[in-house]
Amino acid sequence: MRLTLRARLALWAALATGLAVALVAGGLFWAVNGFLRQAQEQRLLSVVGAVQGRVESLLRSPGDGDDLLGSLLGVATVSQVDLERIADDVDRRGVEVRVVAPQPGGRGAARSLASVGTQSFPQDVPLDLRAGPGAYLSRDGEHLILVRGLPGRNVQLQVAVDARALTDARRAFGQALTVLLPLALLFSLLVGWVVAGRLLRPVRTLENAARAVGEGGDLRRPLPGAGRGDELARLALTMQEAFTRLADARDREQGFLRAAAHDLRSPLAALTARVEGTLARDRDAGRYRADLREIGTDITRLSTLANHLLLLARDPGAVQRAPVPLLDLAADAVDRARELDPLADVDLAGSGPVTVPGDRVLLGQAIWNLTTNAVRHAPQATVTVTVRAVPGGAAVTVRDDGPGVDAATLARLGEAFYRPDASRAADASGVGGHGLGLALARHVATLHGGTLDLDSAPGRGFTATLHLPG
């Protein structure tokens, strides 16, 4: 089962707290243990200094040879009683002393060792410890042992002090950590759960608001908390802007569909009326041919409209990317325009081959639409189609010296199904379009990463420039 975001945040907070507690505890343990060990070693050093002087004094005093160690050394006697007295005199708080010497007669590593020490000297400490600057810790962890070689003698002095404070400190620290770590984890989990709930409260509010927008369909409804503040505010603002763009797209789609339905209804109604009128009574062959020509015109208009709608709805991912010779497409558009209207004055201008990557069908349709738009709406004007290379790509310009349009009309040209009143009047006469030519050309430019610029003014003609990246 996947955990909620609140539960995951709480668990991460508990984990972070546990790691922090473990790191702090480790640092404290290392510092406290080092401090206690250093204090014990300082105490041990001072004890060894005092004990060593007393033992050396005993070894320099002649003895009666009754003690075992004294007999082995042959110079002095050191008894257990002497060592007990020295230990008590130096420090009564757990100081133990032992003197170790080799037995006579042995050689090298085969020599055995003899020792005498206080009664409570730890038994698990080996006799052959080497003298050094550092202290040894006994196996049971209760004593620190320091070994010193006595000057001028093959004798070692071993002094042990009580180190249970170190063991007790470690044990107490471990017990405290065993209790405190689960409590810290539980506390951090609880705090993380509460804090995560408070942090996620705006997210739940935003979720409910987005659900209400989806259920109500009001995509322009303001979302709570939207703004430029923190991350959640920016997220709400981004969602609100996305919903607004969706609302705009939905409005455009609905307008597009209504206009398409309207424009499809007219030629369909005309086609149905002509067919019904033709079949209503018998006619001569010439009249039938005239009616069929009119029906063919209506079918051509429907076919053109359907083709434009399909091109406008084309998936951007399906656009091909191949070298396209723009001058050839422009020449083909000029030839077709002259065939459409033999009286039209349409010229082509180009300095040489211009190639851009793109979809040949879409680019050809766009140039053809721009050309026929100029021929249709400026029938007495001269139309010039120019293809030229520009920095970063190419440009196709279609210009006519017709009457032009005003600024209000120019601002709306390029919208799907938008036609000025004069254009609709022309459409009623049978030479108009569906208001999709410039919209399709602009859509093609966008699909190719380019732009369509329109420029006109009353009495100054009309210029459409298709910019395409190279």
CSV table of C-alpha atoms in Angstrom, one decimal:
chain,number,residue,atom,x,y,z
A,1,MET,CA,0.0,0.0,0.0
A,2,ARG,CA,1.3,3.4,-1.0
A,3,LEU,CA,1.7,5.8,1.9
A,4,THR,CA,0.2,9.2,1.8
A,5,LEU,CA,2.4,12.2,1.3
A,6,ARG,CA,1.7,13.3,4.9
A,7,ALA,CA,2.8,9.9,6.3
A,8,ARG,CA,5.9,10.0,4.1
A,9,LEU,CA,6.8,13.4,5.4
A,10,ALA,CA,6.3,12.3,9.0
A,11,LEU,CA,8.5,9.2,8.4
A,12,TRP,CA,11.2,11.3,6.8
A,13,ALA,CA,11.1,13.7,9.7
A,14,ALA,CA,11.4,10.8,12.2
A,15,LEU,CA,14.3,9.3,10.2
A,16,ALA,CA,16.1,12.7,10.1
A,17,THR,CA,15.6,13.1,13.8
A,18,GLY,CA,16.9,9.6,14.5
A,19,LEU,CA,20.0,10.2,12.4
A,20,ALA,CA,20.6,13.5,14.2
A,21,VAL,CA,20.2,12.0,17.6
A,22,ALA,CA,22.5,9.1,16.7
A,23,LEU,CA,25.2,11.5,15.4
A,24,VAL,CA,24.9,13.8,18.4
A,25,ALA,CA,25.0,10.8,20.8
A,26,GLY,CA,28.0,9.4,19.0
A,27,GLY,CA,29.8,12.7,19.3
A,28,LEU,CA,29.0,13.1,22.9
A,29,PHE,CA,30.0,9.5,23.7
A,30,TRP,CA,33.3,10.0,21.9
A,31,ALA,CA,34.0,13.3,23.7
A,32,VAL,CA,32.9,12.1,27.2
A,33,ASN,CA,34.7,8.7,26.9
A,34,GLY,CA,37.9,10.5,25.7
A,35,PHE,CA,37.7,12.9,28.6
A,36,LEU,CA,37.2,10.2,31.2
A,37,ARG,CA,39.9,8.1,29.7
A,38,GLN,CA,42.3,11.0,29.7
A,39,ALA,CA,41.5,11.8,33.3
A,40,GLN,CA,42.0,8.2,34.3
A,41,GLU,CA,45.3,8.0,32.5
A,42,GLN,CA,46.5,11.3,34.2
A,43,ARG,CA,45.6,9.8,37.5
A,44,LEU,CA,47.4,6.6,36.6
A,45,LEU,CA,50.5,8.5,35.6
A,46,SER,CA,50.7,10.3,38.9
A,47,VAL,CA,50.1,7.1,40.8
A,48,VAL,CA,52.9,5.3,38.8
A,49,GLY,CA,55.3,8.1,39.6
A,50,ALA,CA,54.7,7.8,43.3
A,51,VAL,CA,54.7,4.0,43.3
A,52,GLN,CA,57.8,3.6,41.2
A,53,GLY,CA,59.9,5.7,43.6
A,54,ARG,CA,58.8,3.6,46.6
A,55,VAL,CA,59.5,0.3,44.9
A,56,GLU,CA,62.9,1.4,43.7
A,57,SER,CA,63.7,2.3,47.3
A,58,LEU,CA,62.8,-1.2,48.5
A,59,LEU,CA,64.9,-2.8,45.7
A,60,ARG,CA,67.9,-0.7,46.8
A,61,SER,CA,67.6,-1.8,50.4
A,62,PRO,CA,69.4,-5.1,51.4
A,63,GLY,CA,67.0,-7.9,52.4
A,64,ASP,CA,67.2,-11.2,54.2
A,65,GLY,CA,66.4,-13.2,51.1
A,66,ASP,CA,63.3,-14.8,52.6
A,67,ASP,CA,61.0,-13.3,49.9
A,68,LEU,CA,60.7,-15.1,46.6
A,69,LEU,CA,61.2,-12.1,44.4
A,70,GLY,CA,64.1,-10.9,46.6
A,71,SER,CA,65.7,-14.4,46.3
A,72,LEU,CA,65.4,-14.3,42.6
A,73,LEU,CA,66.9,-10.9,42.3
A,74,GLY,CA,69.5,-11.5,45.0
A,75,VAL,CA,69.6,-7.8,45.9
A,76,ALA,CA,66.5,-6.9,47.8
A,77,THR,CA,63.2,-8.2,48.9
A,78,VAL,CA,59.7,-6.9,47.8
A,79,SER,CA,56.8,-8.6,49.5
A,80,GLN,CA,53.1,-8.5,49.0
A,81,VAL,CA,52.8,-6.6,52.3
A,82,ASP,CA,55.2,-4.0,51.1
A,83,LEU,CA,53.2,-3.5,47.9
A,84,GLU,CA,49.9,-3.3,49.8
A,85,ARG,CA,51.4,-0.6,52.1
A,86,ILE,CA,52.7,1.3,49.1
A,87,ALA,CA,49.3,1.1,47.4
A,88,ASP,CA,47.5,2.3,50.5
A,89,ASP,CA,50.0,5.1,51.0
A,90,VAL,CA,49.8,6.4,47.5
A,91,ASP,CA,46.0,6.2,46.9
A,92,ARG,CA,43.4,4.1,48.7
A,93,ARG,CA,40.9,4.3,45.8
A,94,GLY,CA,41.5,1.1,43.9
A,95,VAL,CA,45.3,1.2,43.2
A,96,GLU,CA,46.9,-2.2,42.7
A,97,VAL,CA,50.7,-2.9,42.2
A,98,ARG,CA,52.6,-5.8,40.8
A,99,VAL,CA,56.4,-6.3,40.3
A,100,VAL,CA,57.5,-8.8,37.6
A,101,ALA,CA,61.1,-10.2,37.1
A,102,PRO,CA,62.5,-13.1,35.2
A,103,GLN,CA,63.6,-16.2,37.1
A,104,PRO,CA,67.3,-16.9,37.0
A,105,GLY,CA,68.6,-19.7,34.8
A,106,GLY,CA,66.3,-19.2,31.8
A,107,ARG,CA,67.5,-17.9,28.5
A,108,GLY,CA,65.7,-15.9,25.8
A,109,ALA,CA,62.1,-16.5,25.2
A,110,ALA,CA,62.3,-19.7,27.4
A,111,ARG,CA,62.8,-17.7,30.6
A,112,SER,CA,59.8,-17.9,33.0
A,113,LEU,CA,58.6,-14.9,35.0
A,114,ALA,CA,58.0,-14.5,38.6
A,115,SER,CA,55.8,-11.8,40.2
A,116,VAL,CA,54.6,-10.4,43.5
A,117,GLY,CA,51.7,-8.1,43.8
A,118,THR,CA,48.8,-6.8,45.9
A,119,GLN,CA,46.1,-9.3,46.6
A,120,SER,CA,43.5,-7.6,44.4
A,121,PHE,CA,45.7,-7.1,41.4
A,122,PRO,CA,43.6,-8.3,38.3
A,123,GLN,CA,44.4,-11.9,37.5
A,124,ASP,CA,43.7,-11.7,33.8
A,125,VAL,CA,46.6,-9.3,33.2
A,126,PRO,CA,49.5,-11.2,31.6
A,127,LEU,CA,53.0,-11.0,33.1
A,128,ASP,CA,54.7,-10.2,29.8
A,129,LEU,CA,53.2,-6.9,29.1
A,130,ARG,CA,55.6,-4.5,27.4
A,131,ALA,CA,56.4,-1.2,28.9
A,132,GLY,CA,55.2,1.8,26.9
A,133,PRO,CA,53.7,5.2,27.1
A,134,GLY,CA,50.2,4.0,26.7
A,135,ALA,CA,47.9,2.3,29.2
A,136,TYR,CA,46.3,-1.1,28.8
A,137,LEU,CA,42.6,-1.8,29.6
A,138,SER,CA,42.0,-5.1,31.3
A,139,ARG,CA,39.8,-7.7,29.7
A,140,ASP,CA,37.0,-7.1,32.1
A,141,GLY,CA,37.2,-3.4,31.4
A,142,GLU,CA,37.5,-2.5,35.1
A,143,HIS,CA,41.2,-1.6,35.3
A,144,LEU,CA,43.7,0.6,33.5
A,145,ILE,CA,47.3,-0.8,33.6
A,146,LEU,CA,50.5,1.1,33.0
A,147,VAL,CA,53.8,-0.8,32.7
A,148,ARG,CA,57.2,0.8,33.6
A,149,GLY,CA,60.6,-0.8,33.4
A,150,LEU,CA,62.7,0.0,36.5
A,151,PRO,CA,66.1,1.7,35.5
A,152,GLY,CA,69.1,-0.5,35.9
A,153,ARG,CA,67.1,-3.7,36.6
A,154,ASN,CA,65.4,-6.3,34.5
A,155,VAL,CA,62.3,-5.7,36.5
A,156,GLN,CA,58.9,-4.4,35.4
A,157,LEU,CA,56.4,-2.4,37.5
A,158,GLN,CA,52.8,-2.9,36.7
A,159,VAL,CA,50.3,-0.4,38.3
A,160,ALA,CA,46.5,-0.8,37.9
A,161,VAL,CA,43.8,1.7,38.8
A,162,ASP,CA,40.1,1.2,39.0
A,163,ALA,CA,38.6,2.1,35.6
A,164,ARG,CA,35.0,1.1,36.3
A,165,ALA,CA,34.0,4.7,35.8
A,166,LEU,CA,34.6,4.3,32.1
A,167,THR,CA,32.6,1.1,31.9
A,168,ASP,CA,29.8,2.6,34.0
A,169,ALA,CA,29.7,5.7,31.8
A,170,ARG,CA,29.4,3.6,28.7
A,171,ARG,CA,26.7,1.4,30.2
A,172,ALA,CA,24.7,4.5,31.4
A,173,PHE,CA,25.1,6.1,28.0
A,174,GLY,CA,23.9,3.0,26.2
A,175,GLN,CA,20.9,2.7,28.5
A,176,ALA,CA,20.0,6.4,28.1
A,177,LEU,CA,20.3,6.1,24.3
A,178,THR,CA,18.2,2.9,24.3
A,179,VAL,CA,15.4,4.9,26.1
A,180,LEU,CA,15.8,8.3,24.5
A,181,LEU,CA,16.2,7.2,20.9
A,182,PRO,CA,12.8,5.5,20.6
A,183,LEU,CA,11.2,8.5,22.5
A,184,ALA,CA,12.9,10.9,20.1
A,185,LEU,CA,11.7,9.0,17.1
A,186,LEU,CA,8.2,8.8,18.4
A,187,PHE,CA,8.1,12.5,19.3
A,188,SER,CA,9.6,13.5,15.9
A,189,LEU,CA,7.0,11.2,14.2
A,190,LEU,CA,4.2,12.9,16.0
A,191,VAL,CA,5.5,16.4,15.4
A,192,GLY,CA,6.2,15.5,11.7
A,193,TRP,CA,2.6,14.3,11.3
A,194,VAL,CA,1.2,17.5,12.8
A,195,VAL,CA,3.5,19.8,10.8
A,196,ALA,CA,2.9,17.9,7.6
A,197,GLY,CA,-0.8,18.2,8.1
A,198,ARG,CA,-0.5,21.9,8.5
A,199,LEU,CA,1.8,22.2,5.5
A,200,LEU,CA,-0.5,20.1,3.3
A,201,ARG,CA,-3.7,21.9,4.3
A,202,PRO,CA,-3.3,24.4,1.4
A,203,VAL,CA,-2.8,21.4,-0.9
A,204,ARG,CA,-6.0,19.9,0.2
A,205,THR,CA,-7.8,23.2,-0.3
A,206,LEU,CA,-6.3,23.5,-3.7
A,207,GLU,CA,-7.3,19.9,-4.5
A,208,ASN,CA,-10.9,20.6,-3.5
A,209,ALA,CA,-11.0,23.8,-5.5
A,210,ALA,CA,-9.6,22.0,-8.6
A,211,ARG,CA,-12.2,19.2,-8.1
A,212,ALA,CA,-15.0,21.8,-7.9
A,213,VAL,CA,-13.7,23.4,-11.1
A,214,GLY,CA,-13.7,20.1,-12.9
A,215,GLU,CA,-17.2,19.2,-11.7
A,216,GLY,CA,-18.7,22.6,-12.3
A,217,GLY,CA,-16.9,23.3,-15.6
A,218,ASP,CA,-16.1,26.9,-14.7
A,219,LEU,CA,-12.4,26.8,-15.8
A,220,ARG,CA,-12.1,30.6,-15.1
A,221,ARG,CA,-12.9,30.2,-11.4
A,222,PRO,CA,-10.1,31.7,-9.3
A,223,LEU,CA,-8.2,29.1,-7.2
A,224,PRO,CA,-7.5,29.9,-3.5
A,225,GLY,CA,-4.0,30.9,-2.6
A,226,ALA,CA,-2.9,31.6,-6.2
A,227,GLY,CA,0.0,34.2,-6.3
A,228,ARG,CA,3.7,34.8,-6.5
A,229,GLY,CA,4.5,33.9,-2.9
A,230,ASP,CA,5.7,30.4,-1.9
A,231,GLU,CA,5.8,27.2,-3.9
A,232,LEU,CA,2.1,26.3,-3.3
A,233,ALA,CA,1.0,29.8,-4.3
A,234,ARG,CA,2.9,29.5,-7.6
A,235,LEU,CA,1.5,26.0,-8.1
A,236,ALA,CA,-2.0,27.3,-7.6
A,237,LEU,CA,-1.3,30.2,-10.0
A,238,THR,CA,0.1,27.9,-12.6
A,239,MET,CA,-3.0,25.7,-12.4
A,240,GLN,CA,-5.2,28.7,-12.6
A,241,GLU,CA,-3.4,29.9,-15.8
A,242,ALA,CA,-3.6,26.4,-17.2
A,243,PHE,CA,-7.3,26.3,-16.6
A,244,THR,CA,-7.7,29.7,-18.2
A,245,ARG,CA,-5.9,28.5,-21.3
A,246,LEU,CA,-8.1,25.4,-21.4
A,247,ALA,CA,-11.2,27.7,-21.1
A,248,ASP,CA,-9.9,29.8,-24.0
A,249,ALA,CA,-9.2,26.7,-26.1
A,250,ARG,CA,-12.6,25.3,-25.3
A,251,ASP,CA,-14.3,28.6,-26.3
A,252,ARG,CA,-12.3,28.7,-29.6
A,253,GLU,CA,-13.2,25.0,-30.2
A,254,GLN,CA,-16.9,25.7,-29.6
A,255,GLY,CA,-16.8,28.7,-31.8
A,256,PHE,CA,-14.9,26.8,-34.5
A,257,LEU,CA,-17.5,24.0,-34.4
A,258,ARG,CA,-20.4,26.4,-34.6
A,259,ALA,CA,-18.9,28.2,-37.5
A,260,ALA,CA,-18.0,24.9,-39.2
A,261,ALA,CA,-21.5,23.6,-38.7
A,262,HIS,CA,-22.9,26.9,-40.2
A,263,ASP,CA,-20.6,26.9,-43.2
A,264,LEU,CA,-21.2,23.2,-43.9
A,265,ARG,CA,-25.0,23.7,-43.6
A,266,SER,CA,-25.2,26.3,-46.4
A,267,PRO,CA,-23.5,24.2,-49.2
A,268,LEU,CA,-25.3,21.1,-48.0
A,269,ALA,CA,-28.6,22.8,-48.1
A,270,ALA,CA,-27.9,24.3,-51.6
A,271,LEU,CA,-26.7,20.9,-52.8
A,272,THR,CA,-29.9,19.2,-51.5
A,273,ALA,CA,-32.1,21.9,-53.1
A,274,ARG,CA,-30.4,21.6,-56.5
A,275,VAL,CA,-30.7,17.8,-56.4
A,276,GLU,CA,-34.4,17.9,-55.4
A,277,GLY,CA,-35.1,20.6,-58.1
A,278,THR,CA,-33.3,18.6,-60.7
A,279,LEU,CA,-35.3,15.5,-59.9
A,280,ALA,CA,-38.6,17.3,-59.6
A,281,ARG,CA,-39.4,17.2,-63.4
A,282,ASP,CA,-37.9,16.0,-66.6
A,283,ARG,CA,-35.5,18.3,-68.3
A,284,ASP,CA,-33.4,18.4,-71.4
A,285,ALA,CA,-29.8,17.2,-71.5
A,286,GLY,CA,-28.4,20.8,-71.5
A,287,ARG,CA,-30.3,21.7,-68.3
A,288,TYR,CA,-29.2,18.5,-66.6
A,289,ARG,CA,-25.6,19.3,-67.5
A,290,ALA,CA,-25.9,22.8,-66.0
A,291,ASP,CA,-27.5,21.4,-62.9
A,292,LEU,CA,-24.7,18.8,-62.5
A,293,ARG,CA,-22.1,21.6,-63.0
A,294,GLU,CA,-23.7,23.5,-60.1
A,295,ILE,CA,-23.8,20.4,-58.0
A,296,GLY,CA,-20.1,19.7,-58.8
A,297,THR,CA,-19.3,23.3,-57.7
A,298,ASP,CA,-21.1,22.7,-54.4
A,299,ILE,CA,-19.2,19.4,-53.9
A,300,THR,CA,-15.9,21.0,-54.7
A,301,ARG,CA,-16.6,23.7,-52.0
A,302,LEU,CA,-17.5,21.0,-49.5
A,303,SER,CA,-14.4,19.1,-50.4
A,304,THR,CA,-12.2,22.2,-50.0
A,305,LEU,CA,-13.8,23.0,-46.7
A,306,ALA,CA,-13.3,19.4,-45.4
A,307,ASN,CA,-9.7,19.4,-46.6
A,308,HIS,CA,-9.0,22.7,-44.7
A,309,LEU,CA,-10.7,21.4,-41.6
A,310,LEU,CA,-8.6,18.3,-41.7
A,311,LEU,CA,-5.4,20.3,-42.2
A,312,LEU,CA,-6.3,22.6,-39.3
A,313,ALA,CA,-6.9,19.6,-37.0
A,314,ARG,CA,-3.6,17.8,-38.1
A,315,ASP,CA,-1.5,16.5,-35.2
A,316,PRO,CA,1.7,18.5,-34.9
A,317,GLY,CA,3.6,15.3,-34.3
A,318,ALA,CA,2.6,14.1,-37.7
A,319,VAL,CA,4.2,17.0,-39.5
A,320,GLN,CA,7.0,15.8,-41.8
A,321,ARG,CA,10.4,17.3,-41.9
A,322,ALA,CA,12.0,17.1,-45.3
A,323,PRO,CA,13.7,19.7,-47.6
A,324,VAL,CA,11.0,21.7,-49.3
A,325,PRO,CA,11.7,23.9,-52.4
A,326,LEU,CA,9.6,27.0,-51.7
A,327,LEU,CA,10.1,28.5,-55.1
A,328,ASP,CA,8.6,25.4,-56.8
A,329,LEU,CA,5.6,25.6,-54.4
A,330,ALA,CA,5.1,29.3,-55.2
A,331,ALA,CA,5.4,28.7,-58.9
A,332,ASP,CA,2.7,26.0,-58.7
A,333,ALA,CA,0.4,28.3,-56.7
A,334,VAL,CA,0.8,31.1,-59.3
A,335,ASP,CA,0.0,28.7,-62.2
A,336,ARG,CA,-3.1,27.4,-60.4
A,337,ALA,CA,-4.2,30.9,-59.7
A,338,ARG,CA,-3.9,31.9,-63.4
A,339,GLU,CA,-5.9,28.8,-64.3
A,340,LEU,CA,-8.6,29.7,-61.7
A,341,ASP,CA,-8.9,33.2,-63.1
A,342,PRO,CA,-7.3,33.7,-66.6
A,343,LEU,CA,-7.7,37.5,-66.2
A,344,ALA,CA,-5.8,37.7,-62.9
A,345,ASP,CA,-2.5,39.5,-62.9
A,346,VAL,CA,-0.3,37.2,-60.8
A,347,ASP,CA,3.5,37.3,-61.0
A,348,LEU,CA,6.3,35.3,-59.3
A,349,ALA,CA,9.6,36.9,-58.1
A,350,GLY,CA,12.5,34.9,-56.7
A,351,SER,CA,16.3,35.2,-56.9
A,352,GLY,CA,17.1,31.5,-56.7
A,353,PRO,CA,16.2,28.2,-55.0
A,354,VAL,CA,15.2,28.5,-51.4
A,355,THR,CA,14.8,25.3,-49.3
A,356,VAL,CA,13.5,24.9,-45.8
A,357,PRO,CA,12.8,21.7,-43.7
A,358,GLY,CA,9.0,21.1,-43.4
A,359,ASP,CA,5.9,19.4,-44.7
A,360,ARG,CA,5.5,19.9,-48.4
A,361,VAL,CA,1.7,19.4,-48.4
A,362,LEU,CA,1.1,21.9,-45.6
A,363,LEU,CA,3.5,24.5,-47.0
A,364,GLY,CA,2.1,24.2,-50.5
A,365,GLN,CA,-1.5,24.6,-49.1
A,366,ALA,CA,-0.4,27.7,-47.1
A,367,ILE,CA,1.2,29.4,-50.1
A,368,TRP,CA,-1.8,28.5,-52.3
A,369,ASN,CA,-4.2,29.9,-49.7
A,370,LEU,CA,-2.3,33.2,-49.5
A,371,THR,CA,-2.2,33.5,-53.3
A,372,THR,CA,-5.9,32.7,-53.9
A,373,ASN,CA,-6.9,35.0,-51.0
A,374,ALA,CA,-5.2,37.9,-52.8
A,375,VAL,CA,-6.7,37.0,-56.2
A,376,ARG,CA,-10.2,36.5,-54.7
A,377,HIS,CA,-10.3,39.7,-52.7
A,378,ALA,CA,-8.5,42.0,-55.1
A,379,PRO,CA,-9.8,40.9,-58.5
A,380,GLN,CA,-8.5,44.0,-60.4
A,381,ALA,CA,-5.2,44.2,-58.6
A,382,THR,CA,-1.7,43.0,-59.4
A,383,VAL,CA,-0.6,40.1,-57.1
A,384,THR,CA,3.1,39.4,-56.6
A,385,VAL,CA,4.4,36.3,-55.0
A,386,THR,CA,8.0,36.7,-53.7
A,387,VAL,CA,10.3,34.0,-52.3
A,388,ARG,CA,13.5,35.0,-50.7
A,389,ALA,CA,16.1,33.8,-48.3
A,390,VAL,CA,16.4,35.7,-45.0
A,391,PRO,CA,18.8,35.4,-42.1
A,392,GLY,CA,17.8,32.2,-40.2
A,393,GLY,CA,15.4,30.9,-42.8
A,394,ALA,CA,13.1,32.0,-45.7
A,395,ALA,CA,10.1,34.3,-46.3
A,396,VAL,CA,7.3,34.0,-48.8
A,397,THR,CA,5.5,37.3,-49.4
A,398,VAL,CA,2.2,37.6,-51.3
A,399,ARG,CA,1.3,41.3,-52.0
A,400,ASP,CA,-1.6,42.9,-53.9
A,401,ASP,CA,-2.2,46.6,-54.7
A,402,GLY,CA,-5.9,46.2,-54.0
A,403,PRO,CA,-8.1,48.3,-51.7
A,404,GLY,CA,-6.7,46.9,-48.5
A,405,VAL,CA,-8.6,46.6,-45.2
A,406,ASP,CA,-8.9,48.7,-42.1
A,407,ALA,CA,-7.2,48.1,-38.8
A,408,ALA,CA,-10.2,46.5,-37.1
A,409,THR,CA,-10.6,43.9,-39.9
A,410,LEU,CA,-6.8,43.3,-40.1
A,411,ALA,CA,-6.8,42.4,-36.4
A,412,ARG,CA,-9.3,39.6,-36.9
A,413,LEU,CA,-7.9,38.2,-40.1
A,414,GLY,CA,-6.5,34.8,-39.5
A,415,GLU,CA,-9.3,33.7,-37.2
A,416,ALA,CA,-11.0,30.5,-38.3
A,417,PHE,CA,-14.2,31.2,-40.2
A,418,TYR,CA,-13.9,35.0,-39.9
A,419,ARG,CA,-14.9,36.8,-43.1
A,420,PRO,CA,-15.5,40.5,-43.6
A,421,ASP,CA,-18.8,41.5,-44.9
A,422,ALA,CA,-17.4,42.2,-48.3
A,423,SER,CA,-16.0,38.7,-48.4
A,424,ARG,CA,-19.3,37.2,-47.5
A,425,ALA,CA,-21.0,39.1,-50.2
A,426,ALA,CA,-18.4,37.7,-52.6
A,427,ASP,CA,-19.1,34.2,-51.2
A,428,ALA,CA,-22.8,34.7,-52.0
A,429,SER,CA,-21.9,35.3,-55.7
A,430,GLY,CA,-20.0,32.0,-55.7
A,431,VAL,CA,-16.4,33.2,-55.7
A,432,GLY,CA,-15.8,33.5,-51.9
A,433,GLY,CA,-14.2,31.1,-49.4
A,434,HIS,CA,-14.9,29.8,-46.0
A,435,GLY,CA,-12.7,32.1,-43.9
A,436,LEU,CA,-10.1,29.3,-43.4
A,437,GLY,CA,-7.4,30.3,-45.8
A,438,LEU,CA,-5.5,32.7,-43.6
A,439,ALA,CA,-6.2,30.6,-40.5
A,440,LEU,CA,-4.7,27.6,-42.1
A,441,ALA,CA,-1.7,29.5,-43.3
A,442,ARG,CA,-1.1,30.8,-39.8
A,443,HIS,CA,-1.5,27.3,-38.4
A,444,VAL,CA,1.0,25.9,-40.8
A,445,ALA,CA,3.5,28.7,-39.9
A,446,THR,CA,3.1,27.8,-36.2
A,447,LEU,CA,3.6,24.1,-36.8
A,448,HIS,CA,6.9,24.9,-38.6
A,449,GLY,CA,8.1,27.2,-35.9
A,450,GLY,CA,7.4,30.3,-38.0
A,451,THR,CA,5.0,33.2,-38.2
A,452,LEU,CA,2.5,34.8,-40.5
A,453,ASP,CA,2.6,38.6,-40.6
A,454,LEU,CA,-0.3,40.6,-42.2
A,455,ASP,CA,0.0,44.3,-43.2
A,456,SER,CA,-2.6,46.4,-44.8
A,457,ALA,CA,-4.4,49.8,-44.7
A,458,PRO,CA,-7.3,51.2,-46.7
A,459,GLY,CA,-6.0,52.1,-50.2
A,460,ARG,CA,-2.5,50.6,-49.6
A,461,GLY,CA,-3.1,47.0,-50.7
A,462,PHE,CA,-2.6,43.9,-48.6
A,463,THR,CA,0.6,42.0,-47.8
A,464,ALA,CA,0.9,38.6,-46.2
A,465,THR,CA,4.4,37.3,-45.3
A,466,LEU,CA,5.1,33.7,-44.3
A,467,HIS,CA,8.3,33.5,-42.2
A,468,LEU,CA,9.8,30.0,-42.0
A,469,PRO,CA,13.0,28.9,-40.1
A,470,GLY,CA,15.8,27.4,-42.1
